[in-house]
């Protein structure tokens, strides 16, 4: 083929523009020329096409097998005929017959073009898929394009992603050309290219945002142990320090709340409570119910349930608006929680049981949960541990006082009526931890 050098130059430019390996394009052209040859000389023919990678010269040939007796004249040749071409041919060899490509007709040329275009498209789809599949479970920035039915279409670089209704935050509005950060849930390969599903409601978007804003989380010095979230309203995260000298809550909150506020702003004002994770479920549950104060906690390890006593004036705060605070605490800890006020507890045997259990533990002089945790901690990090208590930030800087204002102090009002008086019967289902129900009373 003439102008081979121009062909190589054109392929180099095309490969650069499309971001495709030149070898893929050359193989596509070779495949297309094979299809064109078969279209021109017959489908049963064995065709070989090779393009010189340096000069661009094209070599095409029809191939026939050397046999003793011919059964198919299009694909076979006798040994006698083969020896007339070259005396060295033996039974089983392949004889090449040169083909002049300029003899191709219009249909053959069109077939070759279609094959090349198809191969290039397939290569582009594969490249896109490889690029975005590596972004799974990460955060990306995109631009809202449009709405299709209830889905939001967001442009992520070279392709579009879909945010279905269940992955959208209820109180957020999405409008064209809006720049948003989204969590990539999964990437699937389809005949039309990669299908990318994204989310603004997924709990893991909170983890990724903290990793970007808090160096200690990114470096693994502070670990986010658990997340419970009601998108657009409130999130609780439990954190643990893997180094003795680092306060996990202080690291996540930042000076004057600067770090956590960046995450809050990205989530359009969603409230975030940062609490200290503890191996002792009693301490953990007590912290998870912040900002309310807890008088005592009694746990049943087998049932994964907890009885919690709070001061009378803290009951509505512990339960939260429409039960949100205790619901999030249950999701966070993975324990079924039943809350009573001190006056309610004293009317039952629960109060005496909890006091007796606390007294017995003081007599033993150790905590079985903390003892086991210290052993695991030493194995993981090979260094001594200290008790991790909830920091001073727990009850102040990053909690929204306006949310838990005076109107909720009276637990006999509209936020704690008969509908919520018996949580043990209604309960809350926690899909994240697989608990059957979460009780609060």
Coordinates of C-alpha atoms in Angstrom, one line a residue:
X1 CA 0.0 0.0 0.0
X2 CA 1.3 3.4 -0.9
X3 CA 1.7 6.3 1.5
X4 CA 2.5 3.9 4.4
X5 CA 4.3 6.6 6.3
X6 CA 1.3 8.9 6.1
X7 CA -0.8 6.0 7.5
X8 CA 1.4 5.6 10.5
X9 CA 1.4 9.4 11.2
X10 CA -2.4 9.5 11.0
X11 CA -2.7 6.5 13.4
X12 CA -0.3 8.2 15.9
X13 CA -2.5 11.3 15.8
X14 CA -5.7 9.3 16.2
X15 CA -4.3 7.3 19.1
X16 CA -3.3 10.5 20.8
X17 CA -6.7 12.1 20.4
X18 CA -8.7 9.1 21.5
X19 CA -6.3 8.0 24.2
X20 CA -6.1 4.5 22.6
X21 CA -3.0 2.4 22.1
X22 CA -1.9 2.5 18.5
X23 CA -1.5 -1.2 18.5
X24 CA -5.3 -1.6 19.1
X25 CA -6.0 0.6 16.0
X26 CA -3.5 -1.4 13.9
X27 CA -5.1 -4.7 14.9
X28 CA -8.5 -3.2 14.1
X29 CA -7.4 -2.2 10.6
X30 CA -5.9 -5.7 10.0
X31 CA -9.2 -7.3 11.1
X32 CA -11.2 -4.9 8.9
X33 CA -9.0 -5.7 5.9
X34 CA -9.5 -9.4 6.5
X35 CA -13.2 -8.9 6.4
X36 CA -12.9 -6.8 3.2
X37 CA -10.8 -9.6 1.6
X38 CA -13.4 -12.2 2.4
X39 CA -16.2 -9.9 1.1
X40 CA -14.2 -9.6 -2.1
X41 CA -12.8 -13.1 -2.6
X42 CA -15.2 -15.3 -0.7
X43 CA -16.2 -16.0 2.9
X44 CA -14.6 -19.4 2.9
X45 CA -11.1 -18.1 2.1
X46 CA -8.4 -18.1 4.7
X47 CA -7.0 -14.5 4.7
X48 CA -3.9 -13.0 6.3
X49 CA -3.3 -9.3 6.5
X50 CA -0.2 -7.7 8.2
X51 CA 0.7 -4.0 8.5
X52 CA 4.3 -3.1 9.1
X53 CA 4.5 -1.1 12.3
X54 CA 7.3 1.0 11.1
X55 CA 6.7 1.7 7.4
X56 CA 3.0 1.3 7.3
X57 CA 3.3 -1.2 4.4
X58 CA 0.3 -3.6 4.1
X59 CA 0.8 -7.2 3.1
X60 CA -2.3 -9.3 2.3
X61 CA -2.5 -12.9 1.2
X62 CA -4.9 -15.8 0.7
X63 CA -3.7 -18.9 2.6
X64 CA -4.1 -22.5 1.5
X65 CA -3.1 -25.7 3.3
X66 CA -0.9 -28.2 1.6
X67 CA -2.6 -31.6 1.4
X68 CA -2.3 -34.9 -0.4
X69 CA -5.9 -34.8 -1.8
X70 CA -8.0 -31.6 -2.2
X71 CA -11.4 -31.5 -0.5
X72 CA -11.9 -27.7 -0.7
X73 CA -10.2 -25.9 -3.6
X74 CA -10.7 -22.5 -1.9
X75 CA -8.6 -23.4 1.2
X76 CA -6.4 -26.3 0.1
X77 CA -3.6 -27.0 -2.5
X78 CA -1.9 -30.3 -3.5
X79 CA 1.7 -31.0 -2.6
X80 CA 2.7 -31.1 -6.3
X81 CA 1.2 -27.6 -6.9
X82 CA 2.9 -26.2 -3.8
X83 CA 6.3 -27.6 -4.9
X84 CA 6.0 -25.7 -8.2
X85 CA 5.9 -22.5 -6.1
X86 CA 8.6 -23.6 -3.7
X87 CA 10.3 -27.1 -3.6
X88 CA 10.6 -26.9 0.2
X89 CA 6.8 -27.1 0.9
X90 CA 5.7 -30.2 2.8
X91 CA 2.3 -31.7 3.8
X92 CA 0.7 -29.4 6.4
X93 CA 2.4 -26.2 5.4
X94 CA 0.5 -23.1 4.4
X95 CA 1.0 -21.3 1.1
X96 CA 0.4 -17.6 0.8
X97 CA -1.0 -16.0 -2.4
X98 CA -0.6 -12.3 -2.5
X99 CA -3.7 -10.1 -2.8
X100 CA -3.8 -6.6 -4.4
X101 CA -5.9 -4.5 -2.1
X102 CA -6.6 -1.8 -4.7
X103 CA -8.9 -4.2 -6.5
X104 CA -11.4 -3.9 -3.6
X105 CA -14.9 -2.8 -4.5
X106 CA -17.0 -0.2 -2.8
X107 CA -18.8 -2.7 -0.6
X108 CA -15.6 -4.3 0.6
X109 CA -14.1 -0.8 1.5
X110 CA -17.3 0.1 3.4
X111 CA -17.1 -3.2 5.3
X112 CA -13.5 -2.4 6.3
X113 CA -14.5 1.1 7.5
X114 CA -17.3 -0.3 9.7
X115 CA -15.0 -2.8 11.3
X116 CA -12.4 -0.2 12.1
X117 CA -15.0 2.2 13.6
X118 CA -16.5 -0.6 15.7
X119 CA -13.2 -1.7 17.1
X120 CA -12.3 1.9 18.0
X121 CA -15.6 2.4 19.8
X122 CA -15.1 -0.9 21.7
X123 CA -11.6 0.3 22.7
X124 CA -12.9 3.6 23.9
X125 CA -15.6 2.0 26.0
X126 CA -13.1 -0.4 27.6
X127 CA -10.8 2.6 28.4
X128 CA -13.7 4.5 30.0
X129 CA -14.7 1.5 32.0
X130 CA -11.2 0.9 33.3
X131 CA -10.9 4.6 34.2
X132 CA -14.1 4.8 36.2
X133 CA -14.1 1.3 37.8
X134 CA -11.1 2.4 39.7
X135 CA -13.2 5.2 41.2
X136 CA -15.7 2.9 42.8
X137 CA -16.4 3.8 46.4
X138 CA -14.7 7.1 46.0
X139 CA -15.9 10.8 45.8
X140 CA -15.9 12.6 42.4
X141 CA -17.0 16.1 41.4
X142 CA -19.5 16.3 38.6
X143 CA -21.9 18.8 36.9
X144 CA -25.6 18.3 36.9
X145 CA -26.8 17.9 33.3
X146 CA -30.6 17.2 33.5
X147 CA -33.4 15.2 35.0
X148 CA -34.7 12.1 33.3
X149 CA -37.9 11.1 35.0
X150 CA -36.8 11.0 38.7
X151 CA -33.2 10.3 38.0
X152 CA -30.5 13.1 38.0
X153 CA -27.9 12.8 35.3
X154 CA -24.5 14.1 36.3
X155 CA -21.5 14.6 34.0
X156 CA -18.3 13.0 35.4
X157 CA -15.5 14.0 33.1
X158 CA -15.9 12.0 29.8
X159 CA -19.2 10.3 30.6
X160 CA -22.5 10.7 32.4
X161 CA -23.6 9.1 35.7
X162 CA -27.0 8.4 37.1
X163 CA -28.3 9.3 40.5
X164 CA -31.5 7.4 41.2
X165 CA -34.2 8.8 43.5
X166 CA -33.2 6.6 46.5
X167 CA -29.7 8.0 46.3
X168 CA -30.8 11.6 46.4
X169 CA -31.0 13.7 49.6
X170 CA -34.7 14.6 50.3
X171 CA -34.1 18.3 51.0
X172 CA -31.6 18.9 48.2
X173 CA -32.4 20.4 44.8
X174 CA -30.4 19.7 41.7
X175 CA -30.4 22.1 38.8
X176 CA -28.4 22.2 35.5
X177 CA -24.8 23.3 35.6
X178 CA -24.7 22.8 39.4
X179 CA -21.3 21.4 40.6
X180 CA -21.7 18.7 43.2
X181 CA -19.6 16.0 44.8
X182 CA -21.0 12.5 44.7
X183 CA -20.1 9.0 45.9
X184 CA -19.5 6.4 43.2
X185 CA -21.5 3.4 44.2
X186 CA -20.7 1.0 41.4
X187 CA -19.6 0.9 37.7
X188 CA -20.9 -1.7 35.3
X189 CA -19.9 -2.4 31.7
X190 CA -22.6 -2.3 29.0
X191 CA -22.8 -2.3 25.2
X192 CA -23.2 1.5 25.3
X193 CA -20.3 2.1 27.6
X194 CA -19.8 2.2 31.4
X195 CA -23.0 2.6 33.5
X196 CA -22.1 4.6 36.7
X197 CA -24.4 4.8 39.7
X198 CA -23.7 7.6 42.1
X199 CA -25.2 8.8 45.4
X200 CA -25.5 11.8 47.7
X201 CA -27.3 9.8 50.4
X202 CA -24.9 7.0 50.9
X203 CA -23.3 6.9 54.5
X204 CA -19.9 6.3 53.0
X205 CA -19.8 9.8 51.4
X206 CA -19.4 11.1 55.0
X207 CA -16.3 8.8 55.5
X208 CA -14.7 10.0 52.3
X209 CA -15.3 13.7 53.1
X210 CA -13.7 13.3 56.5
X211 CA -10.7 11.5 54.8
X212 CA -10.3 14.6 52.6
X213 CA -10.6 17.1 55.4
X214 CA -8.9 15.3 58.3
X215 CA -5.3 14.1 57.7
X216 CA -5.4 11.8 60.7
X217 CA -8.3 9.9 59.2
X218 CA -6.6 9.7 55.8
X219 CA -3.3 8.4 57.3
X220 CA -5.1 5.9 59.5
X221 CA -4.2 7.6 62.8
X222 CA -7.9 8.0 63.5
X223 CA -10.3 5.3 62.4
X224 CA -14.0 5.8 61.7
X225 CA -15.5 2.7 63.2
X226 CA -19.2 3.2 62.4
X227 CA -21.6 5.6 60.6
X228 CA -25.3 6.0 60.9
X229 CA -27.0 8.6 58.8
X230 CA -30.4 10.0 57.9
X231 CA -29.6 12.0 54.8
X232 CA -30.3 15.7 54.9
X233 CA -31.0 15.6 58.6
X234 CA -28.4 14.1 60.9
X235 CA -25.4 11.8 61.0
X236 CA -23.5 10.2 63.9
X237 CA -20.0 8.8 63.5
X238 CA -17.9 6.8 66.0
X239 CA -14.2 7.4 65.9
X240 CA -11.2 5.7 67.5
X241 CA -7.6 6.8 67.8
X242 CA -4.9 4.3 66.9
X243 CA -2.2 6.4 68.6
X244 CA -2.2 7.1 72.3
X245 CA -1.5 10.8 72.0
X246 CA -4.2 11.7 69.5
X247 CA -7.7 12.8 70.5
X248 CA -10.0 11.3 67.8
X249 CA -12.9 13.6 68.4
X250 CA -10.7 16.7 68.5
X251 CA -9.0 15.7 65.3
X252 CA -12.3 15.3 63.4
X253 CA -13.9 18.4 64.8
X254 CA -10.8 20.7 64.4
X255 CA -10.1 23.9 66.1
X256 CA -13.3 25.8 66.6
X257 CA -15.1 23.1 64.6
X258 CA -13.4 24.2 61.3
X259 CA -12.9 20.6 60.0
X260 CA -16.4 19.2 60.7
X261 CA -18.0 22.4 59.5
X262 CA -16.4 21.9 56.0
X263 CA -18.2 18.5 55.9
X264 CA -21.4 20.0 57.2
X265 CA -21.3 22.7 54.5
X266 CA -20.7 20.1 51.8
X267 CA -23.8 18.2 53.0
X268 CA -25.9 21.4 52.9
X269 CA -26.1 21.9 56.7
X270 CA -26.7 18.2 57.7
X271 CA -25.8 18.0 61.4
X272 CA -22.9 15.7 62.3
X273 CA -22.3 14.2 65.8
X274 CA -18.8 12.8 66.4
X275 CA -18.5 10.4 69.3
X276 CA -15.8 8.2 70.8
X277 CA -16.0 4.5 70.0
X278 CA -15.5 2.2 73.0
X279 CA -15.1 -1.6 73.4
X280 CA -17.5 -1.3 76.3
X281 CA -21.0 -1.3 74.9
X282 CA -22.2 0.7 77.9
X283 CA -19.8 3.5 77.3
X284 CA -20.4 3.3 73.6
X285 CA -24.2 3.5 73.9
X286 CA -24.0 6.3 76.4
X287 CA -21.8 8.3 74.0
X288 CA -24.0 7.5 71.0
X289 CA -27.0 9.0 72.8
X290 CA -25.3 12.4 73.1
X291 CA -26.0 15.2 73.5
X292 CA -28.3 13.7 76.2
X293 CA -26.9 12.7 79.6
X294 CA -27.2 9.0 80.6
X295 CA -27.5 7.9 84.2
X296 CA -26.9 4.1 83.7
X297 CA -26.8 1.4 81.0
X298 CA -27.4 -2.3 81.4
X299 CA -26.6 -4.6 78.5
X300 CA -27.6 -8.1 77.5
X301 CA -24.8 -9.6 75.4
X302 CA -26.9 -12.5 74.1
X303 CA -29.8 -10.4 72.9
X304 CA -27.6 -7.5 71.9
X305 CA -30.0 -5.2 73.7
X306 CA -29.5 -2.4 76.2
X307 CA -31.6 -0.8 78.9
X308 CA -30.8 2.9 79.4
X309 CA -31.8 5.2 82.2
X310 CA -31.6 8.9 81.7
X311 CA -32.6 11.8 84.0
X312 CA -36.2 12.9 83.7
X313 CA -35.4 16.1 82.0
X314 CA -33.2 14.3 79.4
X315 CA -35.7 11.8 78.1
X316 CA -37.0 13.8 75.2
X317 CA -33.4 14.8 74.3
X318 CA -32.3 11.2 74.3
X319 CA -35.2 10.1 72.1
X320 CA -34.9 13.1 69.8
X321 CA -37.4 14.4 67.4
X322 CA -39.7 11.6 66.3
X323 CA -37.2 9.2 67.8
X324 CA -34.3 10.2 65.6
X325 CA -31.5 10.4 68.2
X326 CA -32.1 6.9 69.6
X327 CA -32.7 5.5 66.1
X328 CA -29.3 6.8 64.9
X329 CA -27.6 5.6 68.1
X330 CA -29.0 2.1 67.6
X331 CA -27.8 2.0 64.0
X332 CA -24.4 3.3 65.1
X333 CA -23.8 0.8 67.9
X334 CA -25.7 -2.2 66.5
X335 CA -27.6 -2.6 69.8
X336 CA -31.3 -2.6 70.5
X337 CA -31.9 0.3 72.9
X338 CA -34.7 0.7 75.4
X339 CA -34.8 4.1 77.2
X340 CA -36.5 5.0 80.4
X341 CA -36.4 8.0 82.6
X342 CA -35.2 7.7 86.2
X343 CA -38.8 8.0 87.6
X344 CA -40.0 5.4 85.2
X345 CA -37.2 3.0 86.0
X346 CA -37.8 3.3 89.7
X347 CA -41.3 2.0 89.3
X348 CA -39.9 -1.3 88.0
X349 CA -37.1 -3.7 89.0
X350 CA -34.8 -2.3 86.3
X351 CA -33.3 0.5 88.4
X352 CA -32.3 -2.0 91.2
X353 CA -30.8 -4.4 88.6
X354 CA -28.6 -1.8 87.0
X355 CA -27.4 -0.5 90.4
X356 CA -26.6 -4.0 91.6
X357 CA -24.7 -4.8 88.3
X358 CA -22.7 -1.6 88.7
X359 CA -21.8 -2.3 92.3
X360 CA -20.7 -5.9 91.4
X361 CA -18.4 -4.6 88.7
X362 CA -16.8 -2.1 91.0
X363 CA -16.0 -4.9 93.4
X364 CA -14.4 -6.9 90.6
X365 CA -12.2 -3.9 89.9
X366 CA -12.0 -4.4 86.1
X367 CA -14.1 -4.2 82.9
X368 CA -14.2 -7.3 80.8
X369 CA -14.8 -5.3 77.6
X370 CA -11.9 -3.0 78.2
X371 CA -9.6 -5.9 79.1
X372 CA -10.4 -7.7 75.8
X373 CA -10.0 -4.4 73.8
X374 CA -6.6 -3.7 75.3
X375 CA -5.4 -7.2 74.2
X376 CA -6.7 -6.7 70.7
X377 CA -5.3 -3.2 70.6
X378 CA -1.8 -4.3 71.5
X379 CA -2.0 -7.0 68.8
X380 CA -3.0 -4.5 66.2
X381 CA -0.8 -1.6 67.0
X382 CA 1.9 -3.0 69.3
X383 CA 1.7 -0.2 71.8
X384 CA 0.1 0.5 75.2
X385 CA -3.4 1.9 75.3
X386 CA -5.3 4.4 77.3
X387 CA -9.0 4.6 78.1
X388 CA -10.6 6.7 75.4
X389 CA -13.2 9.0 76.9
X390 CA -15.5 11.3 75.1
X391 CA -13.7 14.6 74.6
X392 CA -14.8 18.0 75.7
X393 CA -16.2 18.6 72.2
X394 CA -18.9 16.0 72.7
X395 CA -21.2 18.2 74.6
X396 CA -20.4 21.6 73.0
X397 CA -19.0 22.8 69.8
X398 CA -20.2 20.5 67.1
X399 CA -23.7 19.8 68.5
X400 CA -26.6 21.9 67.3
X401 CA -28.2 23.5 70.3
X402 CA -31.0 24.9 68.2
X403 CA -32.0 21.4 67.1
X404 CA -32.4 20.3 70.7
X405 CA -34.0 23.4 72.1
X406 CA -36.3 23.9 75.0
X407 CA -39.4 22.9 73.1
X408 CA -38.3 19.2 73.4
X409 CA -37.6 19.3 77.1
X410 CA -41.1 18.3 78.1
X411 CA -41.3 14.7 77.0
X412 CA -45.1 14.8 77.5
X413 CA -45.6 17.2 74.6
X414 CA -46.1 16.5 70.9
X415 CA -42.7 15.0 70.5
X416 CA -43.3 12.3 73.1
X417 CA -46.9 11.4 72.9
X418 CA -48.7 8.1 73.1
X419 CA -47.5 7.2 69.6
X420 CA -44.0 7.0 70.9
X421 CA -44.8 5.9 74.5
X422 CA -44.2 2.2 73.7
X423 CA -41.2 1.8 71.5
X424 CA -40.9 -1.8 72.6
X425 CA -43.9 -2.7 70.5
X426 CA -43.2 -0.5 67.5
X427 CA -39.4 -0.5 67.3
X428 CA -37.1 0.6 64.6
X429 CA -35.6 -1.6 61.9
X430 CA -31.9 -1.2 61.3
X431 CA -30.9 -2.6 57.9
X432 CA -27.3 -1.5 58.3
X433 CA -26.6 -3.7 61.3
X434 CA -29.3 -6.4 60.6
X435 CA -31.0 -5.9 64.0
X436 CA -34.6 -7.0 64.0
X437 CA -35.7 -3.9 66.0
X438 CA -34.5 -1.1 68.1
X439 CA -36.5 -0.3 71.2
X440 CA -36.7 3.0 73.1
X441 CA -39.2 3.9 75.7

